[in-house]
Amino acid sequence: MLKGGYVGKILRVNLTNGNVMTEDINEKWAEMYIGGRGYGTRVMLEEVDAKVDPLSPDNKVIIATGPLGSTYAPSSGRVMVITKGALNGAIACSNSGGHFAPELKRAGYDMIIIEGKAPNPVYLWIYKGAVQIRDASKLIGENVKKTDAFLKKNTHPEAGTLEIGPAAEKLSLISNITFDGHRAAGRTGVGAVLASKNLKGIAVKGNLGIAVADNEAFAKAVYSARSFLSKDPFSGNGAAVLGTSMLVNIINGLGALPSFNASDAYFENADNISGERLAAENLVRNEGCDSCPIACGRVTEIRKGKYKGEHGVGPEYEPIWALGSMCGVDDLDSVVMASYLCDDYGLDSISAGATVACAMDLYEAGYIPKDDVSFELKFGSPDALVEAVRLMGEQNTPFGKLLAQGSYRLAEHYGHPEFSMSVKKQEFPAYDARAIKGIGLGYATSNRGACHVRGYTIPTEIFNRKVDRLAYEGKAELTKTMQDLTAALDSTGICLFTTFGLKAKDIAAMFEAATGFKCDADEFVKKGERIWNIEKIFNLKAGFNMFDDALPERLEKEPIKTGPSKGEVTDLSRMLPEYYKIRGWDENGIPKQDKLQELSIEDLI
């Protein structure tokens, strides 16, 4: 019997026939896979054919919390969306903050499994365990903010909400799912999967308390964790003052900020789009997710120029980079406006910005005919940036529809897929793999396509003076460790940013005290390794292979042109074979039988 941390119930909603069922959490799975990302992936392996069309009714969407969610553990407001991703067909787990996750647990559920396809647009209203499937036809075409407002008005003003925007409704492969109107589960096209099921949103409200197995031990572990976080330069002060955008000048100062579609990694005018500039010119206040002492969120507004009066949340570091230096744009208000548009349409701002950058690169190279675009789509143009994002969100032109499918399909359409800065068709984020070697290995091996938050080596490679960011040695071990730790951490329901101040033993202590499952640091990371391997198994069954663990040609063949990392390229072959070996996989990147037996998952492949 589960002792604490979990509610112990799963809500299963079949949208095809309207059936709503409640099931018990599998205690063995909870101990093996923790919850959230891990448990959800195990459900996908059990119930979904890995070769299924991501946009077919046979795919499932799992909205999951972790056992630390809705407790007073720090930064424990995370929610995960697990499905087969629309962008690339890989296993998807998109993670978001806000207040939805704790409300779902307070309403009596650890996760929701969504199946089938509703005959007409609907939304779910979950209140204290009771579930209603309601008509959402009035919401079709509405943006994210208006949908969030509608859900709160028609359910409860303090409900946690989940919603999709117009981009998802039109099946953009880079559309996201938004929580509470502004927190996005952004990557791999999860919004399109939800839209394919005719589900516009979910509102949830509850009042249950969440018990923990050992109150005294939990209080001690949480107090210790919060103390560590308060003393860390990033989680204790930096993130609250400048948000994640504090990284713009730091990463650019190392020559590691991808610019002009990664044709360079140093942006001369980075200070114009920095966290310091955002705080001075656009910041209204900061905000945090549920139970979060870090409070890295930005509430902002535009105070001058053609977009004066526009307001919203963000942008964070990643969209500032994607819509800024990646596109060669140094006008902060235009970057902020483009970010607001991504939020309104429900677009993944990383993929959106990188796709615009790819389009600019193709246009300047002469591969996009001028007849295809009604304006000059050139690097550095603020107007071109904003207009391209509008086209992407509206999809009312052929070119806009192309943009909405992401950079790989755009570049492939024009005969030059090498212009897409992506792995497994997903655009890489705001750290140049030529200047930070370990993160490049992380991009190549990420189970959901290029991603930094699947194995965030940046704190170690950038802030640990004992580690050389340009060295290859030790990066395979570092990447594996961070991938395993992150898989476990995600599954508990707490935020990745806690790892700036916490170690595995600190998170394991909270997990053990909350759930009653015996778990030291080694066992905690082993659970993460198990989760990483079942994600890998899903992808192998879906048809992925070692040739998908690759980086864009530009990163391996075109040296960085300017800045502190000038002349650097990356050589994946110096890390990938060692990575496979350390993981206990064969030379083709397939888990060996003894590794599967060690992790007790030998029956899953």
Coordinates of C-alpha atoms in Angstrom, one line a residue, residues 134-413:
R134 CA -18.1 19.9 -21.7
D135 CA -18.7 21.5 -25.2
A136 CA -15.8 23.7 -26.3
S137 CA -17.1 24.7 -29.7
K138 CA -17.1 28.4 -28.6
L139 CA -13.4 28.2 -28.0
I140 CA -12.2 27.1 -31.4
G141 CA -9.8 29.7 -32.8
E142 CA -9.4 31.4 -29.4
N143 CA -5.8 32.2 -28.3
V144 CA -4.3 30.8 -25.1
K145 CA -5.0 33.7 -22.9
K146 CA -8.7 33.9 -23.8
T147 CA -9.1 30.2 -23.4
D148 CA -7.5 30.3 -20.0
A149 CA -9.9 33.1 -19.0
F150 CA -12.9 31.2 -20.3
L151 CA -12.0 28.1 -18.4
K152 CA -11.6 30.0 -15.1
K153 CA -14.8 32.0 -15.7
N154 CA -16.9 28.9 -16.4
T155 CA -15.4 26.6 -13.8
H156 CA -13.6 28.2 -10.8
P157 CA -11.5 31.4 -10.7
E158 CA -8.7 29.6 -9.0
A159 CA -8.7 26.5 -11.2
G160 CA -5.5 25.1 -12.6
T161 CA -5.9 25.1 -16.3
L162 CA -4.4 23.5 -19.4
E163 CA -5.2 24.8 -22.9
I164 CA -4.1 24.8 -26.5
G165 CA -4.0 27.7 -29.0
P166 CA -4.8 28.2 -32.6
A167 CA -1.5 26.8 -33.7
A168 CA -2.3 23.4 -32.2
E169 CA -5.8 23.4 -33.6
K170 CA -4.3 23.7 -37.1
L171 CA -1.9 20.8 -36.2
S172 CA 1.3 22.8 -36.1
L173 CA 4.0 20.3 -35.3
I174 CA 5.7 22.8 -33.1
S175 CA 2.6 23.7 -31.1
N176 CA 2.7 23.4 -27.3
I177 CA 0.3 22.9 -24.4
T178 CA 0.0 25.8 -22.0
F179 CA -0.8 25.7 -18.3
D180 CA -2.5 28.5 -16.4
G181 CA -2.4 30.7 -19.5
H182 CA 1.4 31.2 -19.7
R183 CA 3.4 28.2 -18.6
A184 CA 4.2 25.9 -21.6
A185 CA 4.9 22.3 -22.0
G186 CA 6.7 23.4 -25.2
R187 CA 8.5 20.7 -27.1
T188 CA 7.9 17.9 -29.6
G189 CA 4.5 19.2 -30.8
V190 CA 2.4 17.9 -27.9
G191 CA -0.2 20.6 -28.6
A192 CA -1.0 19.0 -32.0
V193 CA -1.5 15.6 -30.3
L194 CA -4.0 17.1 -27.9
A195 CA -5.7 19.0 -30.7
S196 CA -6.0 15.8 -32.8
K197 CA -8.2 14.5 -29.9
N198 CA -10.5 17.5 -30.1
L199 CA -9.6 18.4 -26.5
K200 CA -9.2 22.2 -26.2
G201 CA -8.4 22.3 -22.5
I202 CA -8.8 21.1 -18.9
A203 CA -9.7 22.9 -15.7
V204 CA -9.2 21.3 -12.3
K205 CA -9.8 22.3 -8.7
G206 CA -9.6 20.3 -5.5
N207 CA -9.1 20.6 -1.8
L208 CA -7.4 17.4 -0.7
G209 CA -4.2 17.5 1.4
I210 CA -1.3 15.2 0.4
A211 CA 0.1 13.1 3.1
V212 CA 3.8 12.1 3.3
A213 CA 5.1 8.8 4.8
D214 CA 7.4 10.4 7.4
N215 CA 6.5 13.9 8.4
E216 CA 9.5 14.6 10.6
A217 CA 12.0 13.3 8.0
F218 CA 10.3 15.1 5.2
A219 CA 10.3 18.4 7.1
K220 CA 14.0 18.0 7.8
A221 CA 14.8 17.1 4.2
V222 CA 12.8 20.0 2.8
Y223 CA 14.3 22.5 5.3
S224 CA 17.8 21.4 4.2
A225 CA 17.0 21.6 0.5
R226 CA 15.5 25.1 0.8
S227 CA 18.6 26.2 2.8
F228 CA 20.9 24.9 0.0
L229 CA 18.9 26.6 -2.6
S230 CA 18.9 30.0 -0.8
K231 CA 22.7 29.9 -0.8
D232 CA 23.2 29.2 -4.4
P233 CA 24.0 32.2 -6.6
F234 CA 21.5 31.2 -9.3
S235 CA 18.6 29.7 -7.3
G236 CA 19.1 31.9 -4.3
N237 CA 19.2 35.4 -5.9
G238 CA 20.2 35.5 -9.6
A239 CA 17.1 33.9 -11.0
A240 CA 14.8 36.1 -8.9
V241 CA 16.5 39.3 -10.0
L242 CA 17.1 38.6 -13.7
G243 CA 15.3 35.4 -14.4
T244 CA 16.8 32.8 -16.7
S245 CA 17.7 35.6 -19.1
M246 CA 20.7 36.4 -16.9
L247 CA 22.4 33.7 -19.0
V248 CA 22.4 35.8 -22.2
N249 CA 25.5 37.8 -21.4
I250 CA 27.1 34.8 -19.6
I251 CA 26.8 32.4 -22.5
N252 CA 27.6 35.0 -25.1
G253 CA 30.7 36.0 -23.1
L254 CA 32.0 32.4 -23.6
G255 CA 31.3 32.5 -27.3
A256 CA 28.6 29.9 -26.9
L257 CA 25.4 31.7 -28.0
P258 CA 24.2 30.4 -31.3
S259 CA 23.7 33.3 -33.7
F260 CA 22.5 33.7 -37.3
N261 CA 21.1 30.2 -37.5
A262 CA 24.3 28.9 -35.7
S263 CA 26.6 30.2 -38.4
D264 CA 28.3 31.8 -35.4
A265 CA 28.3 31.5 -31.6
Y266 CA 29.0 35.1 -30.6
F267 CA 26.4 37.9 -30.9
E268 CA 28.0 41.4 -30.8
N269 CA 24.9 43.1 -29.7
A270 CA 23.9 40.5 -27.1
D271 CA 23.7 43.2 -24.3
N272 CA 20.7 44.7 -26.2
I273 CA 18.6 41.6 -25.5
S274 CA 20.1 40.6 -22.1
G275 CA 18.5 39.9 -18.8
E276 CA 19.8 43.2 -17.5
R277 CA 18.2 45.1 -20.4
L278 CA 14.9 43.2 -19.9
A279 CA 14.9 44.0 -16.2
A280 CA 15.5 47.7 -16.9
E281 CA 13.1 48.2 -19.8
N282 CA 10.3 45.6 -19.6
L283 CA 10.1 43.9 -16.2
V284 CA 6.9 44.5 -14.1
R285 CA 7.6 41.9 -11.5
N286 CA 8.9 38.4 -11.1
E287 CA 6.7 35.4 -10.1
G288 CA 7.1 31.8 -9.2
C289 CA 5.3 28.5 -9.7
D290 CA 3.7 26.5 -6.9
S291 CA 5.9 26.2 -3.8
C292 CA 8.8 27.8 -5.6
P293 CA 11.5 29.8 -3.7
I294 CA 13.4 30.6 -6.9
A295 CA 10.6 32.7 -8.7
C296 CA 12.4 33.0 -12.1
G297 CA 9.2 33.9 -14.0
R298 CA 9.0 37.4 -15.6
V299 CA 5.8 39.5 -15.9
T300 CA 6.7 42.1 -18.5
E301 CA 5.3 44.9 -20.7
I302 CA 6.4 46.9 -23.7
R303 CA 6.6 50.6 -22.9
K304 CA 7.6 52.3 -26.1
G305 CA 7.6 52.0 -29.9
K306 CA 5.0 50.3 -32.2
Y307 CA 4.2 47.6 -29.6
K308 CA 3.7 49.9 -26.7
G309 CA 1.1 48.7 -24.3
E310 CA 1.5 45.0 -25.1
H311 CA 2.1 42.8 -22.0
G312 CA 2.5 39.3 -21.0
V313 CA 4.9 36.8 -19.3
G314 CA 8.6 36.3 -20.3
P315 CA 10.5 35.9 -22.4
E316 CA 12.9 33.5 -20.7
Y317 CA 16.5 32.9 -21.8
E318 CA 15.6 30.3 -24.5
P319 CA 13.0 32.4 -26.4
I320 CA 15.2 35.5 -26.1
W321 CA 18.0 33.5 -27.8
A322 CA 15.8 31.8 -30.4
L323 CA 13.9 35.0 -31.4
G324 CA 17.0 37.2 -30.8
S325 CA 20.5 36.2 -31.6
M326 CA 19.5 33.1 -33.6
C327 CA 17.7 35.4 -36.0
G328 CA 20.3 38.2 -35.7
V329 CA 17.8 40.5 -34.1
D330 CA 18.9 42.9 -31.3
D331 CA 15.7 44.9 -30.9
L332 CA 14.5 43.7 -27.5
D333 CA 10.9 45.0 -27.8
S334 CA 10.5 43.0 -31.1
V335 CA 11.9 39.9 -29.4
V336 CA 9.5 40.3 -26.5
M337 CA 6.6 40.9 -29.0
A338 CA 7.5 37.8 -30.9
S339 CA 7.6 35.8 -27.7
Y340 CA 4.1 37.1 -26.7
L341 CA 2.8 36.0 -30.1
C342 CA 4.3 32.5 -29.6
D343 CA 2.4 32.4 -26.2
D344 CA -0.9 33.5 -27.7
Y345 CA -0.8 31.1 -30.6
G346 CA 0.6 28.3 -28.5
L347 CA 3.9 27.8 -30.3
D348 CA 7.1 26.3 -28.9
S349 CA 9.2 29.5 -28.9
I350 CA 12.5 27.6 -29.2
S351 CA 11.4 25.8 -32.4
A352 CA 9.5 28.9 -33.6
G353 CA 12.6 31.1 -33.4
A354 CA 14.9 28.5 -34.7
T355 CA 12.6 27.9 -37.7
V356 CA 12.5 31.6 -38.5
A357 CA 16.3 31.7 -38.3
C358 CA 16.4 28.7 -40.7
A359 CA 14.0 30.5 -43.1
M360 CA 16.2 33.7 -43.0
D361 CA 19.3 31.6 -43.7
L362 CA 17.5 29.8 -46.6
Y363 CA 16.2 33.2 -47.9
E364 CA 19.6 34.9 -47.9
A365 CA 21.2 31.9 -49.6
G366 CA 18.7 32.2 -52.4
Y367 CA 16.9 28.9 -51.7
I368 CA 13.5 30.5 -50.8
P369 CA 12.1 32.2 -53.9
K370 CA 11.1 35.8 -53.2
D371 CA 7.7 35.0 -54.6
D372 CA 7.1 32.7 -51.7
V373 CA 7.4 35.5 -49.1
S374 CA 5.8 38.9 -49.2
F375 CA 8.6 40.7 -47.3
E376 CA 12.4 40.7 -47.0
L377 CA 13.1 37.8 -44.7
K378 CA 16.6 38.8 -43.7
F379 CA 18.7 38.3 -40.6
G380 CA 18.5 41.2 -38.2
S381 CA 15.1 42.5 -39.3
P382 CA 12.8 43.0 -36.3
D383 CA 9.8 43.4 -38.6
A384 CA 10.6 40.2 -40.5
L385 CA 10.8 38.3 -37.2
V386 CA 7.4 39.4 -35.9
E387 CA 5.7 38.9 -39.2
A388 CA 7.2 35.4 -39.7
V389 CA 5.9 34.4 -36.2
R390 CA 2.4 35.8 -37.2
L391 CA 2.4 33.8 -40.4
M392 CA 3.4 30.7 -38.4
G393 CA 0.7 31.1 -35.9
E394 CA -2.1 32.0 -38.4
Q395 CA -1.1 29.5 -41.1
N396 CA -3.2 31.5 -43.6
T397 CA -0.6 31.3 -46.3
P398 CA 1.3 28.4 -47.8
F399 CA 4.6 29.7 -46.4
G400 CA 3.0 30.2 -43.0
K401 CA 1.9 26.5 -43.1
L402 CA 5.4 25.5 -43.9
L403 CA 6.9 27.5 -41.1
A404 CA 4.4 25.9 -38.6
Q405 CA 5.9 22.4 -39.3
G406 CA 9.3 23.3 -38.0
S407 CA 12.7 24.0 -39.5
Y408 CA 13.5 20.4 -40.7
R409 CA 10.4 20.1 -42.9
L410 CA 10.8 23.8 -44.1
A411 CA 14.5 23.2 -45.1
E412 CA 13.7 19.8 -46.6
H413 CA 10.9 21.4 -48.7

